[in-house]
mmCIF file of N, CA, C and O in Angstrom:
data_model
loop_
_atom_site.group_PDB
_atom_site.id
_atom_site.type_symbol
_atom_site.label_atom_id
_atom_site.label_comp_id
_atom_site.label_asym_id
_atom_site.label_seq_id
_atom_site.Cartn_x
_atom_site.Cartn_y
_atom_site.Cartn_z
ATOM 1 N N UNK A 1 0.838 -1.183 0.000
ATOM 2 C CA UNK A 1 0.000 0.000 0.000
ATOM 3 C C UNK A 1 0.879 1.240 0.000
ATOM 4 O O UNK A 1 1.514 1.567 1.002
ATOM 5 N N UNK A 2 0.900 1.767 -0.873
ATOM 6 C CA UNK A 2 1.595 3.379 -1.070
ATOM 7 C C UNK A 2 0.228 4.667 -1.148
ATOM 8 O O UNK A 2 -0.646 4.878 -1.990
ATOM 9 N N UNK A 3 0.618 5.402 0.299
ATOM 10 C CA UNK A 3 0.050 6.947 0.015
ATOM 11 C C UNK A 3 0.917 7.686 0.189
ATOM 12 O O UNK A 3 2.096 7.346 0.283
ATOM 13 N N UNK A 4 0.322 9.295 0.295
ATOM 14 C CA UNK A 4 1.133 10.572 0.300
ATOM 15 C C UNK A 4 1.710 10.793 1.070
ATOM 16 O O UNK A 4 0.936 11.416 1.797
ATOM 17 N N UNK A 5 2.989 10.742 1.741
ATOM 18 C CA UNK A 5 3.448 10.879 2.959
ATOM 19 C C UNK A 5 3.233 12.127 3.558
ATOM 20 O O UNK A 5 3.581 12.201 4.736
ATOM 21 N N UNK A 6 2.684 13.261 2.977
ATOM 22 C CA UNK A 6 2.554 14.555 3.178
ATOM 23 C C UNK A 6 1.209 14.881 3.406
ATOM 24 O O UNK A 6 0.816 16.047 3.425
ATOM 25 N N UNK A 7 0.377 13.759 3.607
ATOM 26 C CA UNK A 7 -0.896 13.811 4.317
ATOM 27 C C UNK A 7 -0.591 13.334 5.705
ATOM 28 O O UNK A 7 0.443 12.767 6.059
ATOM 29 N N UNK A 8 -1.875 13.711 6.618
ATOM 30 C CA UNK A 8 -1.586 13.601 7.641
ATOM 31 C C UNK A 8 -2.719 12.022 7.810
ATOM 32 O O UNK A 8 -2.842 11.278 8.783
ATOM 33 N N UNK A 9 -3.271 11.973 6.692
ATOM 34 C CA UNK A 9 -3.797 10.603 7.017
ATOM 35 C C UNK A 9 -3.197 9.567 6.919
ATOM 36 O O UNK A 9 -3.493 8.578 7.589
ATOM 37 N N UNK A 10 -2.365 9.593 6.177
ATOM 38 C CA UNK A 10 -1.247 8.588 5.508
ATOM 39 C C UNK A 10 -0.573 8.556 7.079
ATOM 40 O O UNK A 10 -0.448 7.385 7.435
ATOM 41 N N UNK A 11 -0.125 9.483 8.067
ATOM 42 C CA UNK A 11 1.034 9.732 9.150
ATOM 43 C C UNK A 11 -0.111 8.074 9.893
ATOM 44 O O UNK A 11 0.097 6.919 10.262
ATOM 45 N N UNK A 12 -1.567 9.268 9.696
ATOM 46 C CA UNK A 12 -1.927 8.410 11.232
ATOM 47 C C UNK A 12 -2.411 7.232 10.549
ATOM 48 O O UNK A 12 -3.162 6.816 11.432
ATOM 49 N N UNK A 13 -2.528 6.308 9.503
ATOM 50 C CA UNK A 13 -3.042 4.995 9.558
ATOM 51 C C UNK A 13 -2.017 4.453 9.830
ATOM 52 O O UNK A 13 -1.983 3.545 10.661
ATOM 53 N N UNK A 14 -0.729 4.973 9.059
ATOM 54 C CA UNK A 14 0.237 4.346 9.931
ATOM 55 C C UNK A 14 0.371 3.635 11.499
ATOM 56 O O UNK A 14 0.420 2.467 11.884
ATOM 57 N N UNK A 15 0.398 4.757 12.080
ATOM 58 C CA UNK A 15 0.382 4.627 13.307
ATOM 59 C C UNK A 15 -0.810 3.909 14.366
ATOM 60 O O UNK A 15 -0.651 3.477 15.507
ATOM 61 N N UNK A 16 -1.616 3.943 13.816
ATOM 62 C CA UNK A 16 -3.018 3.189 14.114
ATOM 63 C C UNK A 16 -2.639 1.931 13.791
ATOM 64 O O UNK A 16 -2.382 1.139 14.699
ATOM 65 N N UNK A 17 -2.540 1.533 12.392
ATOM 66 C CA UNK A 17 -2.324 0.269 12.183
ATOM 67 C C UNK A 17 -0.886 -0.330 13.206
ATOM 68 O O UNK A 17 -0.834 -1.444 13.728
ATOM 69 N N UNK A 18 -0.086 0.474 13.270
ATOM 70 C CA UNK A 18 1.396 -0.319 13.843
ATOM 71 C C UNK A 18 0.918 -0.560 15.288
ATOM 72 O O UNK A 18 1.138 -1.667 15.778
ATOM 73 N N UNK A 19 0.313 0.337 15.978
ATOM 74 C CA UNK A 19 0.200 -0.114 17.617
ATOM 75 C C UNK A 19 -1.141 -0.807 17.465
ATOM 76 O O UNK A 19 -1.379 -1.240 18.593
ATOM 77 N N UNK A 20 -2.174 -1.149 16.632
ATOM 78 C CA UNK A 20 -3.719 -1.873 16.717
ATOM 79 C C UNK A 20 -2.893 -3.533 16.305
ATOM 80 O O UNK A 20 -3.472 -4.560 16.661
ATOM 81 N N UNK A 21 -1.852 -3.602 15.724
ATOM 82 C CA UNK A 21 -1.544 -4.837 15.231
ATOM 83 C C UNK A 21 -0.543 -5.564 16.476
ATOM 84 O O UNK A 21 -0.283 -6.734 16.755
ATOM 85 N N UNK A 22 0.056 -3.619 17.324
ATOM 86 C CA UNK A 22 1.212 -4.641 18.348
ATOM 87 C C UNK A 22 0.923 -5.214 19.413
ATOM 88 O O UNK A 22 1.492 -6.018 20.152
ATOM 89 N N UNK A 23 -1.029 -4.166 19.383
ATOM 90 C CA UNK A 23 -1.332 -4.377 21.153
ATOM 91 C C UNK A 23 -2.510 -5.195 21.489
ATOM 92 O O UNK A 23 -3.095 -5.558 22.510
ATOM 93 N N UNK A 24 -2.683 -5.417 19.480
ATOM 94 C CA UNK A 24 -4.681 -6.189 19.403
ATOM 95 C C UNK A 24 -5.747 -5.564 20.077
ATOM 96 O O UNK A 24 -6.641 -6.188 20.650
ATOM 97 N N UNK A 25 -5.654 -4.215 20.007
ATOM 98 C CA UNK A 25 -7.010 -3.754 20.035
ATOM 99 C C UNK A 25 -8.360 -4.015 18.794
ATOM 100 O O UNK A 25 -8.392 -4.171 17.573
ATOM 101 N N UNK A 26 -9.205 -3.963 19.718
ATOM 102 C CA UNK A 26 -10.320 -3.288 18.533
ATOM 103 C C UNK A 26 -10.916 -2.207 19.005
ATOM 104 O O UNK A 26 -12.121 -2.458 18.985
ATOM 105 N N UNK A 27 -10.815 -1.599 19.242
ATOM 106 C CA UNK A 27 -10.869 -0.404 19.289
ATOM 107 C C UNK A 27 -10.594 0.876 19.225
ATOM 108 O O UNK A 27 -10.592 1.032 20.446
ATOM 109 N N UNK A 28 -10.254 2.391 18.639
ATOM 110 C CA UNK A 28 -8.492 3.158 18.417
ATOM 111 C C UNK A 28 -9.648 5.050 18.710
ATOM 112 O O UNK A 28 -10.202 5.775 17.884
ATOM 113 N N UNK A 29 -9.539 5.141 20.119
ATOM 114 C CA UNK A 29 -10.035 6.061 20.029
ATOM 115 C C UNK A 29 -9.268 7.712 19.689
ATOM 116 O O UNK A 29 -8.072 7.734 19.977
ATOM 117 N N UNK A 30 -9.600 8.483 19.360
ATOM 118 C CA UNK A 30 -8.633 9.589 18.796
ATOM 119 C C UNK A 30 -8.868 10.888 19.491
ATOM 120 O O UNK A 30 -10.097 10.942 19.465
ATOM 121 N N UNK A 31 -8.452 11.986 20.106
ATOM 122 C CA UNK A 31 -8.846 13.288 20.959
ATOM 123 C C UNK A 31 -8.374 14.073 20.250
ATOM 124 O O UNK A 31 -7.689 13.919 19.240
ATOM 125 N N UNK A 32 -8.918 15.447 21.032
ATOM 126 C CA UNK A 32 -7.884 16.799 20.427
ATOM 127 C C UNK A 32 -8.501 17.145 19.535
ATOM 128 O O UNK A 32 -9.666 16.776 19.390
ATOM 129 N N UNK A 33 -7.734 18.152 18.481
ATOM 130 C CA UNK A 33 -8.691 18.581 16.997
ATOM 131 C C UNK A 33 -8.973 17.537 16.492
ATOM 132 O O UNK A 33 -10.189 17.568 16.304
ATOM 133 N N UNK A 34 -8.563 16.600 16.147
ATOM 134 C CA UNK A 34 -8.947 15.538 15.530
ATOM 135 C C UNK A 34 -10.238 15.302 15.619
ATOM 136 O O UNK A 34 -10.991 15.317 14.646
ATOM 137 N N UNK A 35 -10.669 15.010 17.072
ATOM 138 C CA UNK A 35 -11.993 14.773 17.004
ATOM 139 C C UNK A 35 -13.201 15.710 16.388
ATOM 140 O O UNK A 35 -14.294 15.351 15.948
ATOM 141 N N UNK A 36 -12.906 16.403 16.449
ATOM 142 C CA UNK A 36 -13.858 17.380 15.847
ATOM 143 C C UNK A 36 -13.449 17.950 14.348
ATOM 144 O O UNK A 36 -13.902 19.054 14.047
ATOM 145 N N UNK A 37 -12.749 17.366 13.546
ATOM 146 C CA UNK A 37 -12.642 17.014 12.231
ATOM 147 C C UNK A 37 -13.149 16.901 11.214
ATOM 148 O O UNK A 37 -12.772 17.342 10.128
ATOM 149 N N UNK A 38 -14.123 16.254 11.483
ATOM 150 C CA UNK A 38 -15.757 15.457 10.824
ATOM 151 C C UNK A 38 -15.092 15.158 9.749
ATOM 152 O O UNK A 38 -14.003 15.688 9.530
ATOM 153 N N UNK A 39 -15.720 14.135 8.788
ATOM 154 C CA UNK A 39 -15.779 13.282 7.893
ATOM 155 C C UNK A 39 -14.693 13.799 6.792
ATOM 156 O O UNK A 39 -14.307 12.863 6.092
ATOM 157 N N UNK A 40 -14.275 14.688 6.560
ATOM 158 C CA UNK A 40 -13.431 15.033 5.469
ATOM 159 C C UNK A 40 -12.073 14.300 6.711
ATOM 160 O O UNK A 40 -11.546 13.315 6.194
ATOM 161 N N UNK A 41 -11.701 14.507 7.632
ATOM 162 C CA UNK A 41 -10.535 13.612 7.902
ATOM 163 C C UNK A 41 -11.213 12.415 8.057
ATOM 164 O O UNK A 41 -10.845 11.695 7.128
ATOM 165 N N UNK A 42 -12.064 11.794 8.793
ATOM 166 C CA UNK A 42 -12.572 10.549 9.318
ATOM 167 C C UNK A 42 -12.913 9.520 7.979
ATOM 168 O O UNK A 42 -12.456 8.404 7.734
ATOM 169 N N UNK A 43 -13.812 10.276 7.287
ATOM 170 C CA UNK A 43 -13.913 8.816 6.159
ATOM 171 C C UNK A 43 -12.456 8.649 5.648
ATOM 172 O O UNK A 43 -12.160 7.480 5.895
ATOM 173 N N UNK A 44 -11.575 9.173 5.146
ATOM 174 C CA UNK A 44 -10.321 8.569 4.033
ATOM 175 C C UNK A 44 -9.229 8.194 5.243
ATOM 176 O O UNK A 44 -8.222 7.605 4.850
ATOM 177 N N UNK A 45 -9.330 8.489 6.754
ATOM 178 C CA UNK A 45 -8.800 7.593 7.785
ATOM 179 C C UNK A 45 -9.301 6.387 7.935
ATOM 180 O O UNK A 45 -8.387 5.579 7.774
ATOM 181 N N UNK A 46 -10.164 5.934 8.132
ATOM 182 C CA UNK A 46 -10.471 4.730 8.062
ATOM 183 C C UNK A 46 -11.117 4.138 6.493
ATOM 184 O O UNK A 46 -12.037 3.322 6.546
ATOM 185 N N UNK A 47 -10.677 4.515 5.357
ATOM 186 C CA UNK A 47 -10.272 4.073 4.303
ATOM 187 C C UNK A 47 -8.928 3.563 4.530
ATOM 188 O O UNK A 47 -8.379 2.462 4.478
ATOM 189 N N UNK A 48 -8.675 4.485 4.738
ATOM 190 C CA UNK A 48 -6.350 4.189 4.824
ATOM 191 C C UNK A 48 -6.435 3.011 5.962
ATOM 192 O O UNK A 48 -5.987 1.889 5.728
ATOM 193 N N UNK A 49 -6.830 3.234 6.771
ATOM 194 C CA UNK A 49 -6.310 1.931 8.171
ATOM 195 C C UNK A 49 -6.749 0.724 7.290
ATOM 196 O O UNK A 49 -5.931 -0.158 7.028
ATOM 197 N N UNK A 50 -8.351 0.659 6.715
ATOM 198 C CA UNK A 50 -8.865 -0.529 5.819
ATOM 199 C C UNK A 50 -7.913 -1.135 5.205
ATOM 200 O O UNK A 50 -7.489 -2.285 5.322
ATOM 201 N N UNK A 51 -7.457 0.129 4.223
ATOM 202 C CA UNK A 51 -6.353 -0.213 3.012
ATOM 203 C C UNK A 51 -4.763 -0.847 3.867
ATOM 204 O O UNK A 51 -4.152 -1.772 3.331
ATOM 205 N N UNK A 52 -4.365 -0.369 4.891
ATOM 206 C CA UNK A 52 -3.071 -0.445 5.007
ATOM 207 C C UNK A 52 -3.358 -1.652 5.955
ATOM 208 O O UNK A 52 -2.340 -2.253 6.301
ATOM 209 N N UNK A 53 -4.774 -2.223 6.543
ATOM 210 C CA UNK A 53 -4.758 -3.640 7.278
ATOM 211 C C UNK A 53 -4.869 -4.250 6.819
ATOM 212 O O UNK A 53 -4.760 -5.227 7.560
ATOM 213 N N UNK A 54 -5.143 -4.687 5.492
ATOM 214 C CA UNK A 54 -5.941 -5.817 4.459
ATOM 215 C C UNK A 54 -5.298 -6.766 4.870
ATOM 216 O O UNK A 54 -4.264 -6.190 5.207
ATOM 217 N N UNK A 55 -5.087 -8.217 5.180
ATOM 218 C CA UNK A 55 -4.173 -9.436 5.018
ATOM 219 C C UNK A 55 -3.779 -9.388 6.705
ATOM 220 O O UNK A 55 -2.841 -10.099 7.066
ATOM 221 N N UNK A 56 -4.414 -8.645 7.613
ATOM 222 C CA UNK A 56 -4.080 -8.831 8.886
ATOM 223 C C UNK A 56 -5.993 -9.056 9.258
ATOM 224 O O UNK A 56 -6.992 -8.340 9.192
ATOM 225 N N UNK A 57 -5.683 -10.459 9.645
ATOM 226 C CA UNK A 57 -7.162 -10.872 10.160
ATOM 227 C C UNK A 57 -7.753 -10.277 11.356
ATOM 228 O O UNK A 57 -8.928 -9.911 11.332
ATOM 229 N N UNK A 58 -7.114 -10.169 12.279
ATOM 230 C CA UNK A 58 -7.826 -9.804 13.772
ATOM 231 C C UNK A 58 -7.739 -7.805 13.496
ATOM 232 O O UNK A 58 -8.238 -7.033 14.314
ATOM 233 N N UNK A 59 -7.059 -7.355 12.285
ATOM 234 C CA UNK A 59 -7.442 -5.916 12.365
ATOM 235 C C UNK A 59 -8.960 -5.887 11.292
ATOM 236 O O UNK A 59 -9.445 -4.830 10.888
ATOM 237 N N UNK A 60 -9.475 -7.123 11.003
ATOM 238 C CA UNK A 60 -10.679 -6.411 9.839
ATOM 239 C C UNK A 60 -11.357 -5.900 10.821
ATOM 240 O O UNK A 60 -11.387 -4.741 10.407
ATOM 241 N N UNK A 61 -12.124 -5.862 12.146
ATOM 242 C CA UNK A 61 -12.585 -5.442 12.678
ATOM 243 C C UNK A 61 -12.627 -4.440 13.539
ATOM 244 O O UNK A 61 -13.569 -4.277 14.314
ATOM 245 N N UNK A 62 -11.690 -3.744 13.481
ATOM 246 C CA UNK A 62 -10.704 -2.985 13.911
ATOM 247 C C UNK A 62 -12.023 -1.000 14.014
ATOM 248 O O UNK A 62 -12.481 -0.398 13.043
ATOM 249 N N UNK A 63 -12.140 -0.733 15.088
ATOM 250 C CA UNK A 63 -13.001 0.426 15.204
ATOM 251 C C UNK A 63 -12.437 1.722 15.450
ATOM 252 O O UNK A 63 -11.769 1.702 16.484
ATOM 253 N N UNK A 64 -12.454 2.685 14.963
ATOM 254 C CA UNK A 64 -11.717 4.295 15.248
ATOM 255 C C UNK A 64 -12.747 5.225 14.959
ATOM 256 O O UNK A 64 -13.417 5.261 13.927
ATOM 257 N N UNK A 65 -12.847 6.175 16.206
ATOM 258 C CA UNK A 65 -13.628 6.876 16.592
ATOM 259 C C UNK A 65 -13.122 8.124 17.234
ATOM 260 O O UNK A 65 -11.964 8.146 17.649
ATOM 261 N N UNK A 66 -13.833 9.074 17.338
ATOM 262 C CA UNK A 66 -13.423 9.908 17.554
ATOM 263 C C UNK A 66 -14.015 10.123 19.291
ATOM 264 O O UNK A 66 -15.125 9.740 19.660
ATOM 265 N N UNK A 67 -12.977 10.825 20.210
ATOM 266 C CA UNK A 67 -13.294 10.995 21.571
ATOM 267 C C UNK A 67 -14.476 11.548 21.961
ATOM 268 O O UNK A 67 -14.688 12.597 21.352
ATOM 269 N N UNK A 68 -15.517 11.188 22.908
ATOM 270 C CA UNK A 68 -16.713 12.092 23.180
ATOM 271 C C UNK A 68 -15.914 13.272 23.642
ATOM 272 O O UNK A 68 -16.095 14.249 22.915
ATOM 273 N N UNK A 69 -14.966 13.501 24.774
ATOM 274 C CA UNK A 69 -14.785 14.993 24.807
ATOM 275 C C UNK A 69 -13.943 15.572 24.211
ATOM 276 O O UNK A 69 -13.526 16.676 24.561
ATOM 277 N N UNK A 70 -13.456 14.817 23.004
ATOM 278 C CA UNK A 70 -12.136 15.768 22.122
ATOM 279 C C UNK A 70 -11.135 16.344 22.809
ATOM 280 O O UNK A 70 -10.251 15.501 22.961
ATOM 281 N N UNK A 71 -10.761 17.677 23.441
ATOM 282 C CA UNK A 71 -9.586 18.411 23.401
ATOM 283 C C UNK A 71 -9.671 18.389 24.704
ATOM 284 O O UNK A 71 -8.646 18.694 25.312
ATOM 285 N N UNK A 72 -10.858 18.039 25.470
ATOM 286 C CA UNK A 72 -11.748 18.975 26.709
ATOM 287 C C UNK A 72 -11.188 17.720 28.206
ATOM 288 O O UNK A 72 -11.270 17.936 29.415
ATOM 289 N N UNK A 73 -10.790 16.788 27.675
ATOM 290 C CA UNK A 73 -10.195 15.833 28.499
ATOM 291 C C UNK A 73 -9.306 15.825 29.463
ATOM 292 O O UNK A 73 -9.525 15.464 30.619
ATOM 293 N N UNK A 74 -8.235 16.236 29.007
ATOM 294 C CA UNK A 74 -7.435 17.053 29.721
ATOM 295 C C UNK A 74 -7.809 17.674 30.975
ATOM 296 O O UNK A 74 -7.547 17.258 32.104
ATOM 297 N N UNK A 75 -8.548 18.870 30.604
ATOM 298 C CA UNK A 75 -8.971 19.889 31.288
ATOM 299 C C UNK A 75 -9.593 19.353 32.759
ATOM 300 O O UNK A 75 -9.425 19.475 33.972
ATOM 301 N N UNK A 76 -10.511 18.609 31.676
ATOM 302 C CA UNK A 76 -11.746 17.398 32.982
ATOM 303 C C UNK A 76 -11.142 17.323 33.680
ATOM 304 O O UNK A 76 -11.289 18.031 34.676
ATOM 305 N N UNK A 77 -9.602 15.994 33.535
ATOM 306 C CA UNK A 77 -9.150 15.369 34.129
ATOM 307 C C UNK A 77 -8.000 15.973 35.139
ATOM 308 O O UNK A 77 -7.504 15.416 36.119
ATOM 309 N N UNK A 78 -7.714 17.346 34.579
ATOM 310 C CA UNK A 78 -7.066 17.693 35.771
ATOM 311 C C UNK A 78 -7.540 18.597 36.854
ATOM 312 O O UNK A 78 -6.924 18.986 37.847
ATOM 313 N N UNK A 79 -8.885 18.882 36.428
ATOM 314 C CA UNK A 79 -9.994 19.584 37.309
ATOM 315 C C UNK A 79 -10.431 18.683 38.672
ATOM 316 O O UNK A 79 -10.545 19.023 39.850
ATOM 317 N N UNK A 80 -10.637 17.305 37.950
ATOM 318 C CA UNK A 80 -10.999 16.039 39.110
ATOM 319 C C UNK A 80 -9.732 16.098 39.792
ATOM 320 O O UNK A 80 -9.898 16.564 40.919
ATOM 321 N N UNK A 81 -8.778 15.867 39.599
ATOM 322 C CA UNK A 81 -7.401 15.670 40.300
ATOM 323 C C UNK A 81 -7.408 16.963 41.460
ATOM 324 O O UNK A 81 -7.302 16.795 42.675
ATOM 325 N N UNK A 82 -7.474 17.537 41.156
ATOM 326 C CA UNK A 82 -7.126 18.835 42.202
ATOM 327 C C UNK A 82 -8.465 18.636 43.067
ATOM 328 O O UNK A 82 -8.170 18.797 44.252
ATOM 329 N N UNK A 83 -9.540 18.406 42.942
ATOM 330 C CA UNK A 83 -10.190 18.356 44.293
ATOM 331 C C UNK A 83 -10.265 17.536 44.779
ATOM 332 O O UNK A 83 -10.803 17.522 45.887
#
């Protein structure tokens, strides 16, 4: 599988696929801007993970989603911590 290395989708199926294959998830959740992205990054990301897992069985099922609180996680989580 050859894409654009100068996309940033090409960076992250990479990377999705290399740690979903090292650690056997099914599941690959994503935060930050990302999540709030919508479909112009999200559909041709999980085109690319499709494309770049083909011939790895336990990734056909393989799920990526975007975080319910996106960027805001952080914040949450260090708000809970301090009290």
């Amino acid at each position: 599988y050859q894409c654009d290395w100068s996309s940033d989708v090409c960076s992250s199926d990479l990377g999705i696929v290399n740690v979903a294959a090292t650690v056997d998830v099914g599941l690959v959740v994503l935060g930050g801007g990302v999540a709030r992205s919508g479909e112009v990054y999200w559909g041709p990301l999980r085109e690319a993970v499709a494309r770049r897992s083909e011939g790895i069985s336990f990734l056909s099922e393989l799920e990526i989603r975007p975080a319910k609180l996106a960027h805001t996680a952080g914040v949450i989580g260090a708000a809970l911590a301090a009290l």
